[in-house]
mmCIF file of C-alpha atoms and ligand atoms in Angstrom:
data_model
loop_
_atom_site.group_PDB
_atom_site.id
_atom_site.type_symbol
_atom_site.label_atom_id
_atom_site.label_comp_id
_atom_site.label_asym_id
_atom_site.label_seq_id
_atom_site.Cartn_x
_atom_site.Cartn_y
_atom_site.Cartn_z
ATOM 1 C CA MET A 1 7.201 -102.828 -36.152
ATOM 2 C CA GLU A 2 4.863 -103.053 -33.169
ATOM 3 C CA PHE A 3 4.417 -106.405 -31.484
ATOM 4 C CA PHE A 4 0.633 -106.070 -31.828
ATOM 5 C CA ASP A 5 -1.909 -103.358 -32.577
ATOM 6 C CA LEU A 6 -1.632 -101.504 -29.274
ATOM 7 C CA LYS A 7 -5.099 -100.011 -29.659
ATOM 8 C CA ASP A 8 -6.754 -103.405 -30.064
ATOM 9 C CA LYS A 9 -8.004 -104.406 -26.603
ATOM 10 C CA LYS A 10 -9.313 -107.756 -27.857
ATOM 11 C CA GLU A 11 -5.836 -108.677 -28.963
ATOM 12 C CA ALA A 12 -4.451 -107.369 -25.676
ATOM 13 C CA LEU A 13 -6.885 -109.681 -23.881
ATOM 14 C CA SER A 14 -5.610 -112.728 -25.737
ATOM 15 C CA TRP A 15 -2.047 -111.761 -24.754
ATOM 16 C CA LEU A 16 -3.110 -111.235 -21.137
ATOM 17 C CA LEU A 17 -4.436 -114.788 -21.058
ATOM 18 C CA SER A 18 -1.490 -116.303 -22.889
ATOM 19 C CA THR A 19 0.696 -119.013 -21.351
ATOM 20 C CA GLY A 20 3.760 -121.026 -22.372
ATOM 21 C CA GLU A 21 5.503 -119.985 -25.601
ATOM 22 C CA GLU A 22 2.983 -117.219 -26.367
ATOM 23 C CA ALA A 23 3.521 -115.614 -22.960
ATOM 24 C CA ARG A 24 7.270 -115.918 -23.416
ATOM 25 C CA LYS A 25 6.992 -114.020 -26.738
ATOM 26 C CA LEU A 26 4.945 -111.254 -25.117
ATOM 27 C CA ARG A 27 7.405 -110.817 -22.242
ATOM 28 C CA GLN A 28 10.367 -110.861 -24.648
ATOM 29 C CA ALA A 29 8.734 -108.097 -26.735
ATOM 30 C CA ALA A 30 8.184 -106.053 -23.575
ATOM 31 C CA HIS A 31 11.784 -106.675 -22.517
ATOM 32 C CA GLU A 32 13.022 -105.256 -25.827
ATOM 33 C CA VAL A 33 10.838 -102.152 -25.454
ATOM 34 C CA LYS A 34 12.069 -101.741 -21.890
ATOM 35 C CA MET A 35 15.717 -101.960 -22.987
ATOM 36 C CA ALA A 36 15.115 -99.393 -25.728
ATOM 37 C CA HIS A 37 13.321 -96.858 -23.486
ATOM 38 C CA VAL A 38 14.590 -97.236 -19.912
ATOM 39 C CA GLY A 39 17.540 -99.638 -20.310
ATOM 40 C CA ASN A 40 18.610 -102.456 -17.995
ATOM 41 C CA LYS A 41 19.260 -100.318 -14.881
ATOM 42 C CA VAL A 42 17.095 -100.987 -11.854
ATOM 43 C CA TYR A 43 16.446 -98.219 -9.319
ATOM 44 C CA LEU A 44 16.383 -99.091 -5.620
ATOM 45 C CA ARG A 45 13.756 -97.584 -3.332
ATOM 46 C CA ALA A 46 14.126 -98.364 0.354
ATOM 47 C CA LEU A 47 10.667 -99.138 1.717
ATOM 48 C CA ILE A 48 9.661 -98.041 5.213
ATOM 49 C CA GLU A 49 6.209 -99.212 6.286
ATOM 50 C CA TYR A 50 5.806 -96.290 8.647
ATOM 51 C CA SER A 51 2.512 -97.158 10.317
ATOM 52 C CA ASN A 52 -0.287 -99.707 10.058
ATOM 53 C CA VAL A 53 -2.832 -97.376 11.637
ATOM 54 C CA CYS A 54 -5.541 -96.712 9.051
ATOM 55 C CA ARG A 55 -8.894 -94.967 9.138
ATOM 56 C CA LYS A 56 -10.144 -96.938 6.125
ATOM 57 C CA ASN A 57 -11.654 -100.385 5.911
ATOM 58 C CA CYS A 58 -10.949 -101.751 2.413
ATOM 59 C CA TYR A 59 -12.372 -105.267 2.129
ATOM 60 C CA TYR A 60 -9.146 -106.812 0.765
ATOM 61 C CA CYS A 61 -6.618 -105.338 3.186
ATOM 62 C CA GLY A 62 -5.102 -107.039 6.243
ATOM 63 C CA ILE A 63 -4.491 -103.773 8.123
ATOM 64 C CA ARG A 64 -8.003 -102.376 7.591
ATOM 65 C CA SER A 65 -9.347 -100.511 10.609
ATOM 66 C CA GLY A 66 -11.936 -103.226 11.261
ATOM 67 C CA ASN A 67 -9.290 -105.908 11.838
ATOM 68 C CA SER A 68 -8.984 -105.970 15.619
ATOM 69 C CA ALA A 69 -6.390 -108.810 15.505
ATOM 70 C CA VAL A 70 -3.679 -106.411 14.302
ATOM 71 C CA ARG A 71 -1.244 -104.860 16.785
ATOM 72 C CA ARG A 72 -1.035 -101.256 15.619
ATOM 73 C CA TYR A 73 2.327 -99.502 15.426
ATOM 74 C CA THR A 74 3.939 -96.304 14.186
ATOM 75 C CA VAL A 75 7.701 -96.327 13.670
ATOM 76 C CA GLY A 76 9.494 -93.741 15.838
ATOM 77 C CA LYS A 77 11.035 -90.704 14.206
ATOM 78 C CA ASP A 78 14.569 -91.750 15.195
ATOM 79 C CA GLU A 79 14.101 -95.201 13.688
ATOM 80 C CA VAL A 80 12.814 -93.746 10.415
ATOM 81 C CA LEU A 81 15.794 -91.408 10.231
ATOM 82 C CA ARG A 82 18.179 -94.253 11.033
ATOM 83 C CA ALA A 83 16.730 -96.371 8.221
ATOM 84 C CA ALA A 84 16.852 -93.386 5.852
ATOM 85 C CA ARG A 85 20.517 -92.802 6.741
ATOM 86 C CA PHE A 86 21.253 -96.483 6.101
ATOM 87 C CA ALA A 87 19.462 -96.296 2.728
ATOM 88 C CA HIS A 88 21.356 -93.167 1.722
ATOM 89 C CA GLN A 89 24.746 -94.559 2.741
ATOM 90 C CA ALA A 90 24.011 -97.892 1.028
ATOM 91 C CA GLY A 91 23.415 -95.969 -2.209
ATOM 92 C CA PHE A 92 19.715 -96.740 -2.539
ATOM 93 C CA GLY A 93 19.159 -93.183 -3.771
ATOM 94 C CA SER A 94 15.486 -93.075 -2.898
ATOM 95 C CA LEU A 95 13.021 -94.083 -0.242
ATOM 96 C CA VAL A 96 9.306 -94.841 0.008
ATOM 97 C CA LEU A 97 7.411 -93.910 3.149
ATOM 98 C CA GLN A 98 4.222 -95.980 3.187
ATOM 99 C CA SER A 99 1.452 -96.079 5.736
ATOM 100 C CA GLY A 100 -2.201 -96.635 6.407
ATOM 101 C CA GLU A 101 -4.309 -93.549 5.791
ATOM 102 C CA ARG A 102 -4.657 -90.810 8.399
ATOM 103 C CA GLN A 103 -5.735 -87.236 7.768
ATOM 104 C CA ASP A 104 -5.316 -85.662 11.198
ATOM 105 C CA GLU A 105 -3.032 -82.689 11.704
ATOM 106 C CA ALA A 106 -0.630 -84.578 14.021
ATOM 107 C CA PHE A 107 0.011 -87.168 11.291
ATOM 108 C CA ILE A 108 0.344 -84.526 8.575
ATOM 109 C CA ARG A 109 2.841 -82.590 10.661
ATOM 110 C CA ASP A 110 4.842 -85.707 11.591
ATOM 111 C CA ILE A 111 5.226 -86.618 7.917
ATOM 112 C CA GLU A 112 6.135 -83.062 7.027
ATOM 113 C CA GLU A 113 8.850 -83.024 9.693
ATOM 114 C CA LEU A 114 10.137 -86.460 8.723
ATOM 115 C CA VAL A 115 10.422 -85.558 5.051
ATOM 116 C CA ASP A 116 12.201 -82.338 5.927
ATOM 117 C CA ALA A 117 14.589 -84.160 8.312
ATOM 118 C CA MET A 118 15.368 -86.872 5.734
ATOM 119 C CA MET A 119 16.119 -84.216 3.132
ATOM 120 C CA GLN A 120 18.431 -82.351 5.495
ATOM 121 C CA GLN A 121 20.140 -85.512 6.651
ATOM 122 C CA SER A 122 20.904 -86.616 3.074
ATOM 123 C CA GLY A 123 21.884 -83.161 1.832
ATOM 124 C CA GLY A 124 18.841 -83.258 -0.452
ATOM 125 C CA GLU A 125 20.124 -86.364 -2.256
ATOM 126 C CA LEU A 126 17.447 -88.872 -1.235
ATOM 127 C CA GLY A 127 14.457 -88.991 -3.594
ATOM 128 C CA ILE A 128 11.420 -89.323 -1.326
ATOM 129 C CA THR A 129 8.255 -91.106 -2.427
ATOM 130 C CA LEU A 130 5.139 -91.007 -0.252
ATOM 131 C CA SER A 131 2.355 -93.569 -0.268
ATOM 132 C CA LEU A 132 -0.018 -92.285 2.408
ATOM 133 C CA GLY A 133 -3.419 -92.469 0.803
ATOM 134 C CA GLU A 134 -6.045 -89.855 0.047
ATOM 135 C CA GLN A 135 -5.359 -86.380 1.387
ATOM 136 C CA LYS A 136 -6.483 -82.809 0.816
ATOM 137 C CA PRO A 137 -4.654 -80.801 -1.891
ATOM 138 C CA GLU A 138 -3.165 -78.565 0.850
ATOM 139 C CA THR A 139 -1.640 -81.627 2.530
ATOM 140 C CA TYR A 140 -0.098 -82.864 -0.708
ATOM 141 C CA ALA A 141 1.307 -79.342 -1.203
ATOM 142 C CA ARG A 142 2.801 -79.257 2.317
ATOM 143 C CA TRP A 143 4.575 -82.583 1.883
ATOM 144 C CA LYS A 144 5.815 -81.543 -1.555
ATOM 145 C CA LYS A 145 7.189 -78.323 -0.103
ATOM 146 C CA ALA A 146 8.945 -80.343 2.616
ATOM 147 C CA GLY A 147 10.834 -82.222 -0.115
ATOM 148 C CA ALA A 148 8.817 -85.265 -1.328
ATOM 149 C CA ILE A 149 8.979 -85.691 -5.106
ATOM 150 C CA ARG A 150 6.829 -88.756 -5.836
ATOM 151 C CA TYR A 151 3.484 -90.029 -4.629
ATOM 152 C CA LEU A 152 1.935 -93.461 -5.148
ATOM 153 C CA LEU A 153 -1.841 -93.795 -4.864
ATOM 154 C CA ARG A 154 -3.187 -97.043 -6.251
ATOM 155 C CA ILE A 155 -6.605 -96.986 -7.878
ATOM 156 C CA GLU A 156 -6.743 -100.826 -7.456
ATOM 157 C CA THR A 157 -9.355 -101.122 -10.238
ATOM 158 C CA SER A 158 -10.522 -98.748 -12.959
ATOM 159 C CA SER A 159 -14.076 -100.115 -12.747
ATOM 160 C CA PRO A 160 -16.259 -97.921 -10.486
ATOM 161 C CA GLY A 161 -18.633 -100.883 -9.985
ATOM 162 C CA LEU A 162 -15.891 -103.223 -8.848
ATOM 163 C CA TYR A 163 -14.368 -100.472 -6.688
ATOM 164 C CA THR A 164 -17.684 -100.215 -4.872
ATOM 165 C CA ARG A 165 -17.718 -103.976 -4.228
ATOM 166 C CA LEU A 166 -14.213 -103.839 -2.765
ATOM 167 C CA HIS A 167 -14.872 -100.964 -0.381
ATOM 168 C CA PRO A 168 -17.485 -100.043 2.211
ATOM 169 C CA ALA A 169 -19.651 -96.933 1.968
ATOM 170 C CA GLY A 170 -17.667 -93.731 2.308
ATOM 171 C CA HIS A 171 -14.794 -94.999 0.121
ATOM 172 C CA SER A 172 -15.234 -93.161 -3.154
ATOM 173 C CA PHE A 173 -13.811 -93.988 -6.572
ATOM 174 C CA GLN A 174 -14.287 -90.363 -7.638
ATOM 175 C CA ALA A 175 -12.416 -89.112 -4.557
ATOM 176 C CA ARG A 176 -9.481 -91.286 -5.537
ATOM 177 C CA LEU A 177 -9.485 -89.895 -9.078
ATOM 178 C CA ASP A 178 -9.653 -86.368 -7.663
ATOM 179 C CA CYS A 179 -6.638 -87.101 -5.458
ATOM 180 C CA LEU A 180 -4.650 -88.363 -8.443
ATOM 181 C CA LYS A 181 -5.433 -85.097 -10.208
ATOM 182 C CA SER A 182 -4.440 -83.048 -7.141
ATOM 183 C CA LEU A 183 -1.129 -84.871 -6.978
ATOM 184 C CA ARG A 184 -0.431 -84.040 -10.579
ATOM 185 C CA ASP A 185 -1.389 -80.394 -10.016
ATOM 186 C CA ALA A 186 0.955 -80.289 -7.011
ATOM 187 C CA GLY A 187 3.868 -81.274 -9.263
ATOM 188 C CA TYR A 188 4.576 -84.781 -8.008
ATOM 189 C CA GLN A 189 5.738 -87.684 -10.122
ATOM 190 C CA VAL A 190 2.452 -89.541 -9.861
ATOM 191 C CA GLY A 191 2.115 -93.281 -9.476
ATOM 192 C CA SER A 192 -0.871 -95.565 -9.375
ATOM 193 C CA GLY A 193 -1.549 -99.269 -9.653
ATOM 194 C CA ILE A 194 -4.023 -102.109 -9.786
ATOM 195 C CA MET A 195 -4.667 -105.550 -8.308
ATOM 196 C CA ILE A 196 -4.966 -108.542 -10.596
ATOM 197 C CA GLY A 197 -7.124 -111.579 -9.913
ATOM 198 C CA LEU A 198 -9.622 -110.038 -7.494
ATOM 199 C CA PRO A 199 -12.960 -111.661 -6.740
ATOM 200 C CA PHE A 200 -15.622 -110.385 -9.177
ATOM 201 C CA GLN A 201 -12.920 -109.127 -11.595
ATOM 202 C CA SER A 202 -12.914 -110.319 -15.206
ATOM 203 C CA PRO A 203 -9.797 -110.518 -17.412
ATOM 204 C CA GLU A 204 -11.458 -107.897 -19.666
ATOM 205 C CA GLN A 205 -11.433 -105.542 -16.677
ATOM 206 C CA VAL A 206 -7.720 -106.181 -16.129
ATOM 207 C CA VAL A 207 -7.068 -105.122 -19.732
ATOM 208 C CA GLU A 208 -9.170 -101.996 -19.133
ATOM 209 C CA ASP A 209 -7.120 -101.314 -15.997
ATOM 210 C CA VAL A 210 -3.842 -101.497 -17.914
ATOM 211 C CA TYR A 211 -5.145 -99.050 -20.540
ATOM 212 C CA PHE A 212 -6.550 -96.829 -17.791
ATOM 213 C CA LEU A 213 -3.043 -96.406 -16.328
ATOM 214 C CA LYS A 214 -1.839 -95.332 -19.758
ATOM 215 C CA GLU A 215 -4.776 -92.912 -20.196
ATOM 216 C CA MET A 216 -4.135 -91.434 -16.741
ATOM 217 C CA ASP A 217 -0.655 -90.609 -18.032
ATOM 218 C CA VAL A 218 0.960 -91.821 -14.802
ATOM 219 C CA ASP A 219 4.717 -91.566 -14.308
ATOM 220 C CA MET A 220 5.088 -94.791 -12.338
ATOM 221 C CA VAL A 221 3.153 -97.923 -11.479
ATOM 222 C CA GLY A 222 3.124 -100.335 -8.555
ATOM 223 C CA MET A 223 0.795 -103.236 -9.287
ATOM 224 C CA GLY A 224 0.545 -106.924 -8.675
ATOM 225 C CA PRO A 225 -1.559 -109.982 -8.024
ATOM 226 C CA TYR A 226 -4.349 -109.975 -5.476
ATOM 227 C CA ILE A 227 -3.425 -112.227 -2.550
ATOM 228 C CA GLU A 228 -6.138 -113.133 -0.098
ATOM 229 C CA HIS A 229 -5.938 -112.461 3.648
ATOM 230 C CA PRO A 230 -7.919 -114.518 6.186
ATOM 231 C CA GLN A 231 -8.915 -111.528 8.337
ATOM 232 C CA THR A 232 -10.696 -109.678 5.535
ATOM 233 C CA PRO A 233 -14.249 -109.821 4.181
ATOM 234 C CA LEU A 234 -12.990 -110.924 0.741
ATOM 235 C CA TRP A 235 -11.608 -114.140 2.274
ATOM 236 C CA GLU A 236 -15.131 -115.507 1.978
ATOM 237 C CA TYR A 237 -14.769 -115.360 -1.818
ATOM 238 C CA ARG A 238 -11.360 -117.058 -2.012
ATOM 239 C CA ASP A 239 -12.835 -119.933 -4.035
ATOM 240 C CA ARG A 240 -13.991 -117.477 -6.688
ATOM 241 C CA ILE A 241 -10.619 -116.091 -7.683
ATOM 242 C CA PRO A 242 -8.233 -117.327 -10.395
ATOM 243 C CA SER A 243 -5.675 -119.937 -9.325
ATOM 244 C CA LYS A 244 -2.273 -118.768 -8.060
ATOM 245 C CA GLN A 245 -0.723 -119.787 -11.372
ATOM 246 C CA GLU A 246 -3.330 -117.773 -13.309
ATOM 247 C CA ARG A 247 -2.854 -114.711 -11.121
ATOM 248 C CA TYR A 248 0.890 -115.047 -11.573
ATOM 249 C CA ASP A 249 0.678 -115.373 -15.364
ATOM 250 C CA TRP A 250 -1.895 -112.598 -15.749
ATOM 251 C CA SER A 251 0.222 -110.291 -13.597
ATOM 252 C CA LEU A 252 3.413 -110.815 -15.577
ATOM 253 C CA ASN A 253 1.481 -110.472 -18.831
ATOM 254 C CA ALA A 254 -0.211 -107.286 -17.570
ATOM 255 C CA TRP A 255 3.228 -105.885 -16.680
ATOM 256 C CA ALA A 256 4.438 -106.705 -20.197
ATOM 257 C CA LEU A 257 1.368 -105.132 -21.839
ATOM 258 C CA LEU A 258 1.822 -101.997 -19.758
ATOM 259 C CA ARG A 259 5.492 -101.691 -20.763
ATOM 260 C CA LEU A 260 4.469 -102.048 -24.424
ATOM 261 C CA ILE A 261 1.863 -99.273 -24.263
ATOM 262 C CA ALA A 262 3.689 -96.982 -21.806
ATOM 263 C CA PRO A 263 7.380 -97.507 -22.641
ATOM 264 C CA ASP A 264 9.050 -94.782 -20.559
ATOM 265 C CA ILE A 265 7.294 -95.011 -17.170
ATOM 266 C CA ASN A 266 8.826 -96.487 -14.003
ATOM 267 C CA ILE A 267 7.333 -99.857 -13.069
ATOM 268 C CA ALA A 268 8.047 -101.531 -9.730
ATOM 269 C CA SER A 269 8.646 -105.226 -9.254
ATOM 270 C CA THR A 270 6.501 -105.616 -6.141
ATOM 271 C CA THR A 271 6.719 -108.025 -3.208
ATOM 272 C CA ALA A 272 3.273 -109.440 -4.046
ATOM 273 C CA ILE A 273 4.551 -111.130 -7.234
ATOM 274 C CA GLY A 274 7.523 -112.487 -5.252
ATOM 275 C CA SER A 275 5.086 -113.879 -2.710
ATOM 276 C CA LEU A 276 3.383 -115.979 -5.416
ATOM 277 C CA SER A 277 6.594 -117.414 -6.845
ATOM 278 C CA PRO A 278 10.269 -117.401 -5.735
ATOM 279 C CA LYS A 279 11.259 -116.160 -9.215
ATOM 280 C CA GLY A 280 8.454 -113.605 -9.472
ATOM 281 C CA ARG A 281 10.450 -110.451 -8.956
ATOM 282 C CA GLU A 282 13.192 -111.597 -11.374
ATOM 283 C CA GLU A 283 10.631 -112.359 -14.081
ATOM 284 C CA ALA A 284 8.910 -109.007 -13.574
ATOM 285 C CA LEU A 285 12.258 -107.199 -13.840
ATOM 286 C CA TYR A 286 13.202 -109.068 -16.983
ATOM 287 C CA ALA A 287 9.934 -108.384 -18.774
ATOM 288 C CA ALA A 288 9.005 -104.891 -17.697
ATOM 289 C CA ALA A 289 9.928 -103.535 -14.279
ATOM 290 C CA ASN A 290 12.826 -101.153 -13.563
ATOM 291 C CA VAL A 291 12.316 -100.427 -9.842
ATOM 292 C CA ILE A 292 12.656 -102.652 -6.779
ATOM 293 C CA MET A 293 11.950 -101.838 -3.153
ATOM 294 C CA PRO A 294 14.189 -103.353 -0.437
ATOM 295 C CA ASN A 295 12.258 -103.418 2.822
ATOM 296 C CA LEU A 296 13.919 -101.383 5.596
ATOM 297 C CA THR A 297 10.998 -101.406 8.025
ATOM 298 C CA PRO A 298 12.284 -102.243 11.552
ATOM 299 C CA PHE A 299 11.882 -105.996 12.186
ATOM 300 C CA SER A 300 9.739 -105.468 15.230
ATOM 301 C CA CYS A 301 7.056 -103.932 12.984
ATOM 302 C CA ARG A 302 7.264 -105.957 9.747
ATOM 303 C CA LYS A 303 5.005 -108.762 10.926
ATOM 304 C CA GLU A 304 2.293 -106.209 11.671
ATOM 305 C CA TYR A 305 2.302 -104.734 8.144
ATOM 306 C CA PHE A 306 0.645 -107.891 6.957
ATOM 307 C CA LEU A 307 -1.402 -106.826 3.963
ATOM 308 C CA TYR A 308 -1.925 -110.341 2.563
ATOM 309 C CA GLU A 309 -1.027 -114.018 3.166
ATOM 310 C CA HIS A 310 2.555 -115.327 2.772
ATOM 311 C CA LYS A 311 4.077 -111.865 2.427
ATOM 312 C CA ILE A 312 7.851 -112.152 1.851
ATOM 313 C CA CYS A 313 10.775 -110.113 3.308
ATOM 314 C CA ILE A 314 9.459 -110.324 6.849
ATOM 315 C CA GLU A 315 12.579 -111.992 8.266
ATOM 316 C CA GLU A 316 15.500 -110.536 6.289
ATOM 317 C CA SER A 317 18.153 -108.265 7.823
ATOM 318 C CA HIS A 318 19.017 -104.979 6.124
ATOM 319 C CA GLU A 319 22.261 -106.372 4.744
ATOM 320 C CA ASP A 320 20.588 -109.580 3.668
ATOM 321 C CA SER A 321 17.979 -107.541 1.969
ATOM 322 C CA ARG A 322 20.540 -105.551 0.016
ATOM 323 C CA GLU A 323 22.440 -108.679 -1.044
ATOM 324 C CA ASN A 324 19.258 -110.485 -1.880
ATOM 325 C CA ILE A 325 17.928 -107.592 -3.923
ATOM 326 C CA GLU A 326 21.203 -107.320 -5.817
ATOM 327 C CA ARG A 327 21.082 -111.034 -6.604
ATOM 328 C CA ILE A 328 17.507 -110.735 -7.885
ATOM 329 C CA ILE A 329 18.465 -107.822 -10.123
ATOM 330 C CA ARG A 330 21.486 -109.590 -11.582
ATOM 331 C CA GLU A 331 19.611 -112.859 -12.099
ATOM 332 C CA ALA A 332 17.102 -110.868 -14.147
ATOM 333 C CA GLY A 333 19.989 -109.760 -16.398
ATOM 334 C CA CYS A 334 19.817 -106.191 -15.072
ATOM 335 C CA GLU A 335 22.168 -103.872 -13.171
ATOM 336 C CA PRO A 336 21.419 -102.076 -9.896
ATOM 337 C CA GLU A 337 21.643 -98.299 -10.252
ATOM 338 C CA TYR A 338 23.086 -97.083 -6.942
ATOM 339 C CA PHE A 339 23.220 -93.432 -5.873
ATOM 340 C CA SER A 340 20.396 -92.408 -8.190
ATOM 341 C CA GLN A 341 16.983 -90.993 -7.330
ATOM 342 C CA GLY A 342 15.625 -92.978 -10.272
ATOM 343 C CA ASN A 343 13.219 -90.368 -11.510
ATOM 344 C CA SER A 344 10.682 -91.293 -14.140
ATOM 345 C CA ARG A 345 11.712 -90.535 -17.722
ATOM 346 C CA HIS A 346 8.057 -90.114 -18.515
ATOM 347 C CA PHE A 347 7.809 -87.385 -15.891
ATOM 348 C CA HIS A 348 10.747 -85.507 -17.403
ATOM 349 C CA ALA A 349 9.183 -85.708 -20.875
ATOM 350 C CA ARG A 350 5.813 -84.614 -19.482
ATOM 351 C CA PHE A 351 7.344 -81.789 -17.491
ATOM 352 C CA GLN A 352 9.169 -80.455 -20.536
ATOM 353 C CA GLY A 353 5.952 -80.754 -22.560
ATOM 354 C CA GLU A 354 4.004 -78.778 -19.984
HETATM 355 S S1 LIG B 401 -5.695 -100.570 1.453
HETATM 356 FE FE1 LIG B 401 -4.746 -98.738 2.345
HETATM 357 S S2 LIG B 401 -6.492 -97.398 2.831
HETATM 358 FE FE2 LIG B 401 -7.349 -99.439 2.530
HETATM 359 S S3 LIG B 401 -7.430 -100.328 4.589
HETATM 360 FE FE3 LIG B 401 -5.449 -100.954 3.681
HETATM 361 S S4 LIG B 401 -3.974 -99.437 4.330
HETATM 362 FE FE4 LIG B 401 -6.022 -98.592 4.701
#
């Protein structure tokens, strides 16, 4: 029997807003669906924040091009390969290369060469995810050919009106949708995600966002609470957002709702939820998530990939990070799945269907 009528968005809204015992029931129901469809294994994706250079100027983002207080960096090729070797030898199985958005040929070629080198270095064993923003279909195809298998491009909100309020002119909601389609056409496992608790965002919109991810038929999701950053235009509206506790509860409930309506996708337990509460990542893993991303960005650069206030994992060493991540996974009642690319079951089912 289903926990609730999954087509009933009004009911979903009441669960999104639930607290206390009601929220516990929702997360327990999601946990049971998770165990039945993806089990208690958690995939590890080493995260490398490759560069904070970005041509875009999103109003919520600390590394937006208009923020002149940021020291810009790009991690050297040797350092990326060293971190990738560490990840492979530590059994992380997969890696995420994330960066601000650039579309110039030098950047495209650097990524292409890096992906190819990481594939060669790992004997093709490392599953490579890219999160490098909007690109032309030819670029997505080049990086896929070089060996990348997954791509994460967050929509942030499914409301075109809200999207417009969060971005300056020249940032197009339709362009983002087109990119998500191109990624699917290129054969990637496609991921997207949303922010929860934004200024001007209603809880009804959050419910719509969760259903949008299902309708987009994504293979994986990286989402989390909105956390304000003082060097962004949205800082001005920090008094108009839900409290930290509300953003935390809504986020965990949104994760649970998503697991209930999309049982076989990969869902990441993101650093943003851990930044709101010390137990955030454990709770997300228990209720719904099955992916976690240890940060392997070189220490000299981590402080500069400062997307929002109070971001965690800025000071940990690689080994600390691995131990810490393993502790989080076990405290959530789950098991780390080493030496696995952690591909999305939904993608396999979709691929066979197509
Ligand atoms: S959210 Fe992404 S695209 Fe927008 S400014 Fe930040 S890094 Fe650039």
